[in-house]
Amino acid sequence: MTTALAVRASAAVAAVRTRTTQTAQAVWLGLPDYSDDGLAAWLDQIVPLMAASQQTIATLTDLYIAQILSEMAGRRVQPLGIPAEKVTGAALRNGVTPEIEYERPFKEIWYQLSQDVEFSQAVGLGEQRALSMIATDLQLARTHSSRIALSESGPQLGVVGYRRIVSSARSCQLCQIAATQRYHIAELMPIHNNCTCGVSPITAEKDPGQRIDKAFLHEEAQASDVSGKFSPYYGNHILEVREHGELGPVLTVRGQSFRGPADIPSAAETDA
Ligand SMILES: [Zn+2]
């Protein structure tokens, strides 16, 4: 049953992610230009869109944690009702406001143009950057709300921590490798670019996470040949968690330069 809950919760979050991305792309394509007028129009629409989507993901996550804890504990656990200001905007980016953050795709375009990159290519790079930021912001809403819900409701139910669960075998390879990692209840789950991982609580007696992961990976393996390529048991040798000034904990490959193209692409960087 916990498996079905995790699958449903991940599908619901994925639907919000798809809808938000499609809406943002439509806004981006409809901009009058990529100068200050375009920027004002972009911010007018993207800032409320992101706040609403982050809130929806926080609510879905709050409900999922309450349901999975109810099943594990054998009694009804109520969702918390997480305050929006804890799981939206600047609260998830160490104080950086959405207005400052979502100017970055424009700065990307202006920078590329200054480097003599062709206009349509520069706009494409700006769009990629915007989409990557959106993916990160939605995942941060999920990791923060998971932490809030687990650390509020978990202790009295004997929850000692949680496990990262992949939401599909198409998840980034880092997340597949990290799937066996356990986190303390108060820790924020480290993310990676385009991370879509969920969480599964662990008590001293119950750890449904591994079963959930197998369910996701099995389902995906029937449609693709990607599963089984990476053994999670090598995880601790390969992975390293680094603290990013704006995003918090981030999964990286051990020994790789933190800002290298293989770990956090420019889209998730902060110094634009
Ligand atoms: Zn992930």
mmCIF file of C-alpha atoms and ligand atoms in Angstrom:
data_model
loop_
_atom_site.group_PDB
_atom_site.id
_atom_site.type_symbol
_atom_site.label_atom_id
_atom_site.label_comp_id
_atom_site.label_asym_id
_atom_site.label_seq_id
_atom_site.Cartn_x
_atom_site.Cartn_y
_atom_site.Cartn_z
ATOM 1 C CA MET A 1 0.000 0.000 0.000
ATOM 2 C CA THR A 2 2.781 2.408 0.816
ATOM 3 C CA THR A 3 4.049 1.671 -2.681
ATOM 4 C CA ALA A 4 0.751 2.709 -4.259
ATOM 5 C CA LEU A 5 0.750 5.902 -2.184
ATOM 6 C CA ALA A 6 4.255 6.822 -3.309
ATOM 7 C CA VAL A 7 3.435 6.140 -6.959
ATOM 8 C CA ARG A 8 0.287 8.274 -6.765
ATOM 9 C CA ALA A 9 2.048 11.120 -4.969
ATOM 10 C CA SER A 10 4.886 11.176 -7.495
ATOM 11 C CA ALA A 11 2.431 11.159 -10.402
ATOM 12 C CA ALA A 12 0.508 14.070 -8.878
ATOM 13 C CA VAL A 13 3.691 16.111 -8.424
ATOM 14 C CA ALA A 14 4.797 15.225 -11.959
ATOM 15 C CA ALA A 15 1.475 16.508 -13.319
ATOM 16 C CA VAL A 16 1.996 19.855 -11.556
ATOM 17 C CA ARG A 17 5.529 19.992 -12.952
ATOM 18 C CA THR A 18 4.307 19.335 -16.513
ATOM 19 C CA ARG A 19 1.506 21.882 -16.281
ATOM 20 C CA THR A 20 3.768 24.545 -14.793
ATOM 21 C CA THR A 21 6.457 23.977 -17.399
ATOM 22 C CA GLN A 22 3.960 24.160 -20.271
ATOM 23 C CA THR A 23 2.416 27.358 -18.920
ATOM 24 C CA ALA A 24 5.831 28.943 -18.416
ATOM 25 C CA GLN A 25 6.865 28.009 -21.952
ATOM 26 C CA ALA A 26 3.714 29.593 -23.343
ATOM 27 C CA VAL A 27 4.411 32.768 -21.338
ATOM 28 C CA TRP A 28 8.002 32.805 -22.561
ATOM 29 C CA LEU A 29 6.978 32.422 -26.214
ATOM 30 C CA GLY A 30 4.342 35.135 -25.865
ATOM 31 C CA LEU A 31 6.712 37.801 -24.544
ATOM 32 C CA PRO A 32 6.821 41.020 -26.596
ATOM 33 C CA ASP A 33 10.624 41.045 -26.513
ATOM 34 C CA TYR A 34 13.560 40.131 -24.260
ATOM 35 C CA SER A 35 14.346 43.643 -23.073
ATOM 36 C CA ASP A 36 12.928 45.392 -19.991
ATOM 37 C CA ASP A 37 9.310 45.301 -21.232
ATOM 38 C CA GLY A 38 9.540 41.587 -21.819
ATOM 39 C CA LEU A 39 11.145 41.112 -18.421
ATOM 40 C CA ALA A 40 8.310 42.978 -16.666
ATOM 41 C CA ALA A 41 5.706 40.869 -18.492
ATOM 42 C CA TRP A 42 7.628 37.665 -17.650
ATOM 43 C CA LEU A 43 7.901 38.488 -13.936
ATOM 44 C CA ASP A 44 4.208 39.481 -13.779
ATOM 45 C CA GLN A 45 3.253 35.982 -14.851
ATOM 46 C CA ILE A 46 6.023 33.644 -13.735
ATOM 47 C CA VAL A 47 6.247 34.817 -10.101
ATOM 48 C CA PRO A 48 2.603 34.074 -9.182
ATOM 49 C CA LEU A 49 2.641 30.898 -11.305
ATOM 50 C CA MET A 50 5.634 29.529 -9.386
ATOM 51 C CA ALA A 51 4.217 30.496 -5.991
ATOM 52 C CA ALA A 52 0.936 28.711 -6.797
ATOM 53 C CA SER A 53 2.679 25.584 -8.104
ATOM 54 C CA GLN A 54 5.055 25.425 -5.151
ATOM 55 C CA GLN A 55 2.096 25.684 -2.793
ATOM 56 C CA THR A 56 0.257 22.906 -4.634
ATOM 57 C CA ILE A 57 3.299 20.628 -4.440
ATOM 58 C CA ALA A 58 3.679 21.403 -0.728
ATOM 59 C CA THR A 59 0.021 20.476 -0.150
ATOM 60 C CA LEU A 60 0.362 17.229 -2.139
ATOM 61 C CA THR A 61 3.512 16.361 -0.193
ATOM 62 C CA ASP A 62 1.886 17.176 3.145
ATOM 63 C CA LEU A 63 -1.022 14.855 2.268
ATOM 64 C CA TYR A 64 1.293 12.092 1.065
ATOM 65 C CA ILE A 65 3.406 12.188 4.243
ATOM 66 C CA ALA A 66 0.250 12.117 6.393
ATOM 67 C CA GLN A 67 -1.075 9.113 4.421
ATOM 68 C CA ILE A 68 2.122 7.112 4.481
ATOM 69 C CA LEU A 69 2.609 7.819 8.205
ATOM 70 C CA SER A 70 -1.008 6.778 8.841
ATOM 71 C CA GLU A 71 -0.340 3.451 7.136
ATOM 72 C CA MET A 72 2.923 2.859 8.914
ATOM 73 C CA ALA A 73 1.497 3.805 12.328
ATOM 74 C CA GLY A 74 -1.874 2.116 11.880
ATOM 75 C CA ARG A 75 -3.743 5.204 12.990
ATOM 76 C CA ARG A 76 -4.873 8.416 11.358
ATOM 77 C CA VAL A 77 -2.209 11.125 11.021
ATOM 78 C CA GLN A 78 -3.504 14.551 9.982
ATOM 79 C CA PRO A 79 -1.737 16.689 7.355
ATOM 80 C CA LEU A 80 -0.177 19.799 8.897
ATOM 81 C CA GLY A 81 -1.311 22.560 6.581
ATOM 82 C CA ILE A 82 2.157 23.929 5.844
ATOM 83 C CA PRO A 83 2.228 27.766 5.686
ATOM 84 C CA ALA A 84 2.860 28.982 2.109
ATOM 85 C CA GLU A 85 5.631 31.346 3.155
ATOM 86 C CA LYS A 86 7.747 28.391 4.312
ATOM 87 C CA VAL A 87 7.616 26.542 0.997
ATOM 88 C CA THR A 88 7.586 29.221 -1.708
ATOM 89 C CA GLY A 89 9.923 31.766 -3.257
ATOM 90 C CA ALA A 90 12.753 33.241 -1.222
ATOM 91 C CA ALA A 91 12.257 30.774 1.663
ATOM 92 C CA LEU A 92 13.600 28.023 -0.611
ATOM 93 C CA ARG A 93 16.535 30.008 -2.000
ATOM 94 C CA ASN A 94 18.166 31.365 1.084
ATOM 95 C CA GLY A 95 16.470 34.764 0.769
ATOM 96 C CA VAL A 96 16.864 35.308 -2.988
ATOM 97 C CA THR A 97 13.496 36.676 -4.174
ATOM 98 C CA PRO A 98 11.680 35.232 -7.214
ATOM 99 C CA GLU A 99 11.965 38.649 -8.911
ATOM 100 C CA ILE A 100 15.763 38.520 -8.694
ATOM 101 C CA GLU A 101 15.892 34.836 -9.555
ATOM 102 C CA TYR A 102 13.632 34.966 -12.604
ATOM 103 C CA GLU A 103 15.543 37.861 -14.127
ATOM 104 C CA ARG A 104 18.385 35.367 -14.703
ATOM 105 C CA PRO A 105 17.076 33.909 -17.990
ATOM 106 C CA PHE A 106 17.086 37.459 -19.367
ATOM 107 C CA LYS A 107 20.579 38.092 -18.065
ATOM 108 C CA GLU A 108 21.594 34.874 -19.787
ATOM 109 C CA ILE A 109 20.260 36.206 -23.101
ATOM 110 C CA TRP A 110 21.929 39.587 -22.664
ATOM 111 C CA TYR A 111 25.216 37.920 -21.778
ATOM 112 C CA GLN A 112 25.058 35.564 -24.768
ATOM 113 C CA LEU A 113 24.295 38.457 -27.114
ATOM 114 C CA SER A 114 27.304 40.338 -25.737
ATOM 115 C CA GLN A 115 29.367 37.288 -26.735
ATOM 116 C CA ASP A 116 28.062 37.544 -30.328
ATOM 117 C CA VAL A 117 25.833 34.508 -29.984
ATOM 118 C CA GLU A 118 23.057 34.553 -32.567
ATOM 119 C CA PHE A 119 19.744 35.990 -31.275
ATOM 120 C CA SER A 120 17.568 32.873 -31.576
ATOM 121 C CA GLN A 121 20.259 30.751 -29.944
ATOM 122 C CA ALA A 122 20.636 33.233 -27.085
ATOM 123 C CA VAL A 123 16.876 33.191 -26.501
ATOM 124 C CA GLY A 124 16.961 29.387 -26.527
ATOM 125 C CA LEU A 125 19.666 29.380 -23.855
ATOM 126 C CA GLY A 126 17.601 31.785 -21.776
ATOM 127 C CA GLU A 127 14.596 29.505 -22.063
ATOM 128 C CA GLN A 128 16.610 26.438 -21.060
ATOM 129 C CA ARG A 129 17.828 28.296 -18.045
ATOM 130 C CA ALA A 130 14.289 29.301 -17.062
ATOM 131 C CA LEU A 131 13.039 25.716 -17.378
ATOM 132 C CA SER A 132 15.859 24.355 -15.288
ATOM 133 C CA MET A 133 15.201 26.950 -12.560
ATOM 134 C CA ILE A 134 11.509 26.031 -12.584
ATOM 135 C CA ALA A 135 12.346 22.321 -12.141
ATOM 136 C CA THR A 136 14.652 23.156 -9.234
ATOM 137 C CA ASP A 137 12.113 25.433 -7.544
ATOM 138 C CA LEU A 138 9.365 22.822 -7.731
ATOM 139 C CA GLN A 139 11.661 20.144 -6.333
ATOM 140 C CA LEU A 140 12.753 22.468 -3.513
ATOM 141 C CA ALA A 141 9.072 22.934 -2.600
ATOM 142 C CA ARG A 142 8.889 19.153 -2.341
ATOM 143 C CA THR A 143 12.051 18.602 -0.292
ATOM 144 C CA HIS A 144 11.285 21.453 2.114
ATOM 145 C CA SER A 145 7.676 20.404 2.667
ATOM 146 C CA SER A 146 8.792 16.777 3.179
ATOM 147 C CA ARG A 147 11.219 17.891 5.846
ATOM 148 C CA ILE A 148 8.640 20.101 7.579
ATOM 149 C CA ALA A 149 5.945 17.391 7.580
ATOM 150 C CA LEU A 150 8.285 14.595 8.694
ATOM 151 C CA SER A 151 9.975 16.545 11.442
ATOM 152 C CA GLU A 152 6.606 17.751 12.831
ATOM 153 C CA SER A 153 4.592 14.523 12.620
ATOM 154 C CA GLY A 154 7.334 11.900 12.613
ATOM 155 C CA PRO A 155 8.954 11.867 16.060
ATOM 156 C CA GLN A 156 5.861 10.860 18.071
ATOM 157 C CA LEU A 157 5.345 7.971 15.615
ATOM 158 C CA GLY A 158 8.867 6.670 15.973
ATOM 159 C CA VAL A 159 10.092 7.962 12.611
ATOM 160 C CA VAL A 160 13.867 8.178 12.785
ATOM 161 C CA GLY A 161 14.613 9.288 9.260
ATOM 162 C CA TYR A 162 13.672 8.882 5.633
ATOM 163 C CA ARG A 163 14.942 7.394 2.445
ATOM 164 C CA ARG A 164 15.253 8.956 -0.972
ATOM 165 C CA ILE A 165 13.047 7.183 -3.491
ATOM 166 C CA VAL A 166 13.467 7.611 -7.215
ATOM 167 C CA SER A 167 10.258 8.454 -9.026
ATOM 168 C CA SER A 168 11.267 6.799 -12.285
ATOM 169 C CA ALA A 169 14.177 4.971 -13.859
ATOM 170 C CA ARG A 170 14.528 8.007 -16.061
ATOM 171 C CA SER A 171 15.494 9.977 -12.955
ATOM 172 C CA CYS A 172 18.988 11.330 -13.159
ATOM 173 C CA GLN A 173 21.679 8.719 -12.666
ATOM 174 C CA LEU A 174 22.876 10.397 -9.488
ATOM 175 C CA CYS A 175 19.477 9.927 -7.898
ATOM 176 C CA GLN A 176 19.373 6.266 -8.887
ATOM 177 C CA ILE A 177 22.750 5.747 -7.287
ATOM 178 C CA ALA A 178 21.605 7.663 -4.207
ATOM 179 C CA ALA A 179 18.389 5.669 -3.841
ATOM 180 C CA THR A 180 19.580 3.666 -0.862
ATOM 181 C CA GLN A 181 20.709 6.698 1.085
ATOM 182 C CA ARG A 182 19.061 7.447 4.375
ATOM 183 C CA TYR A 183 18.652 10.857 5.901
ATOM 184 C CA HIS A 184 17.955 12.057 9.393
ATOM 185 C CA ILE A 185 14.444 13.359 9.923
ATOM 186 C CA ALA A 186 15.580 16.997 10.199
ATOM 187 C CA GLU A 187 17.877 16.913 7.149
ATOM 188 C CA LEU A 188 16.909 18.507 3.854
ATOM 189 C CA MET A 189 17.199 15.957 1.032
ATOM 190 C CA PRO A 190 20.025 16.928 -1.329
ATOM 191 C CA ILE A 191 18.872 17.614 -4.883
ATOM 192 C CA HIS A 192 20.496 17.627 -8.270
ATOM 193 C CA ASN A 193 19.621 19.355 -11.497
ATOM 194 C CA ASN A 194 16.190 18.085 -12.624
ATOM 195 C CA CYS A 195 15.853 15.893 -9.525
ATOM 196 C CA THR A 196 12.372 14.413 -9.109
ATOM 197 C CA CYS A 197 12.998 12.132 -6.112
ATOM 198 C CA GLY A 198 10.469 11.666 -3.352
ATOM 199 C CA VAL A 199 10.853 10.482 0.233
ATOM 200 C CA SER A 200 9.765 7.473 2.264
ATOM 201 C CA PRO A 201 9.789 7.607 6.089
ATOM 202 C CA ILE A 202 11.720 5.035 8.124
ATOM 203 C CA THR A 203 10.930 3.834 11.651
ATOM 204 C CA ALA A 204 13.049 1.466 13.706
ATOM 205 C CA GLU A 205 10.888 -1.438 12.436
ATOM 206 C CA LYS A 206 9.660 -0.291 9.030
ATOM 207 C CA ASP A 207 11.538 0.833 5.944
ATOM 208 C CA PRO A 208 9.258 0.599 2.913
ATOM 209 C CA GLY A 209 11.612 2.647 0.726
ATOM 210 C CA GLN A 210 13.441 -0.188 -0.941
ATOM 211 C CA ARG A 211 10.200 -1.837 -2.003
ATOM 212 C CA ILE A 212 8.928 1.446 -3.439
ATOM 213 C CA ASP A 213 12.118 1.945 -5.421
ATOM 214 C CA LYS A 214 11.901 -1.553 -6.839
ATOM 215 C CA ALA A 215 8.312 -0.888 -7.921
ATOM 216 C CA PHE A 216 9.306 2.263 -9.791
ATOM 217 C CA LEU A 217 12.333 0.686 -11.374
ATOM 218 C CA HIS A 218 10.480 -2.469 -12.382
ATOM 219 C CA GLU A 219 7.675 -0.510 -14.009
ATOM 220 C CA GLU A 220 10.160 1.574 -15.976
ATOM 221 C CA ALA A 221 12.350 -1.365 -16.899
ATOM 222 C CA GLN A 222 9.507 -2.760 -18.977
ATOM 223 C CA ALA A 223 9.489 0.331 -21.137
ATOM 224 C CA SER A 224 13.221 0.996 -21.304
ATOM 225 C CA ASP A 225 16.555 -0.635 -20.781
ATOM 226 C CA VAL A 226 18.028 1.846 -18.354
ATOM 227 C CA SER A 227 17.434 0.132 -15.015
ATOM 228 C CA GLY A 228 20.139 -1.900 -13.429
ATOM 229 C CA LYS A 229 22.864 0.128 -15.059
ATOM 230 C CA PHE A 230 23.908 1.601 -11.761
ATOM 231 C CA SER A 231 24.168 -0.352 -8.585
ATOM 232 C CA PRO A 232 23.012 1.727 -5.636
ATOM 233 C CA TYR A 233 25.456 -0.143 -3.450
ATOM 234 C CA TYR A 234 28.302 1.863 -4.892
ATOM 235 C CA GLY A 235 26.550 5.038 -3.834
ATOM 236 C CA ASN A 236 28.726 6.137 -0.998
ATOM 237 C CA HIS A 237 31.871 5.753 -3.058
ATOM 238 C CA ILE A 238 30.572 7.858 -5.917
ATOM 239 C CA LEU A 239 28.454 10.517 -4.299
ATOM 240 C CA GLU A 240 29.231 13.578 -2.340
ATOM 241 C CA VAL A 241 26.868 16.193 -0.893
ATOM 242 C CA ARG A 242 27.986 19.792 -1.173
ATOM 243 C CA GLU A 243 26.351 22.792 0.411
ATOM 244 C CA HIS A 244 25.239 25.317 -2.205
ATOM 245 C CA GLY A 245 24.865 28.854 -0.881
ATOM 246 C CA GLU A 246 21.451 29.372 -2.427
ATOM 247 C CA LEU A 247 19.981 25.902 -2.947
ATOM 248 C CA GLY A 248 21.206 24.095 0.168
ATOM 249 C CA PRO A 249 22.507 20.518 -0.064
ATOM 250 C CA VAL A 250 23.263 19.331 -3.604
ATOM 251 C CA LEU A 251 24.283 15.851 -4.801
ATOM 252 C CA THR A 252 27.512 15.758 -6.750
ATOM 253 C CA VAL A 253 29.876 13.152 -8.129
ATOM 254 C CA ARG A 254 32.851 12.727 -5.839
ATOM 255 C CA GLY A 255 35.960 14.413 -7.158
ATOM 256 C CA GLN A 256 34.210 16.459 -9.827
ATOM 257 C CA SER A 257 34.499 20.203 -9.711
ATOM 258 C CA PHE A 258 31.360 21.565 -8.073
ATOM 259 C CA ARG A 259 30.521 23.978 -10.864
ATOM 260 C CA GLY A 260 31.571 21.685 -13.687
ATOM 261 C CA PRO A 261 29.118 21.090 -16.524
ATOM 262 C CA ALA A 262 28.510 17.512 -15.331
ATOM 263 C CA ASP A 263 27.064 18.462 -11.973
ATOM 264 C CA ILE A 264 25.238 21.771 -11.626
ATOM 265 C CA PRO A 265 24.733 23.280 -15.083
ATOM 266 C CA SER A 266 24.720 27.047 -15.291
ATOM 267 C CA ALA A 267 20.947 27.049 -15.006
ATOM 268 C CA ALA A 268 21.083 26.176 -11.335
ATOM 269 C CA GLU A 269 23.948 28.506 -10.573
ATOM 270 C CA THR A 270 23.378 31.617 -8.638
ATOM 271 C CA ASP A 271 25.909 34.193 -9.730
ATOM 272 C CA ALA A 272 24.222 35.521 -12.843
HETATM 273 ZN ZN ZN B 1 16.680 13.027 -7.540
#
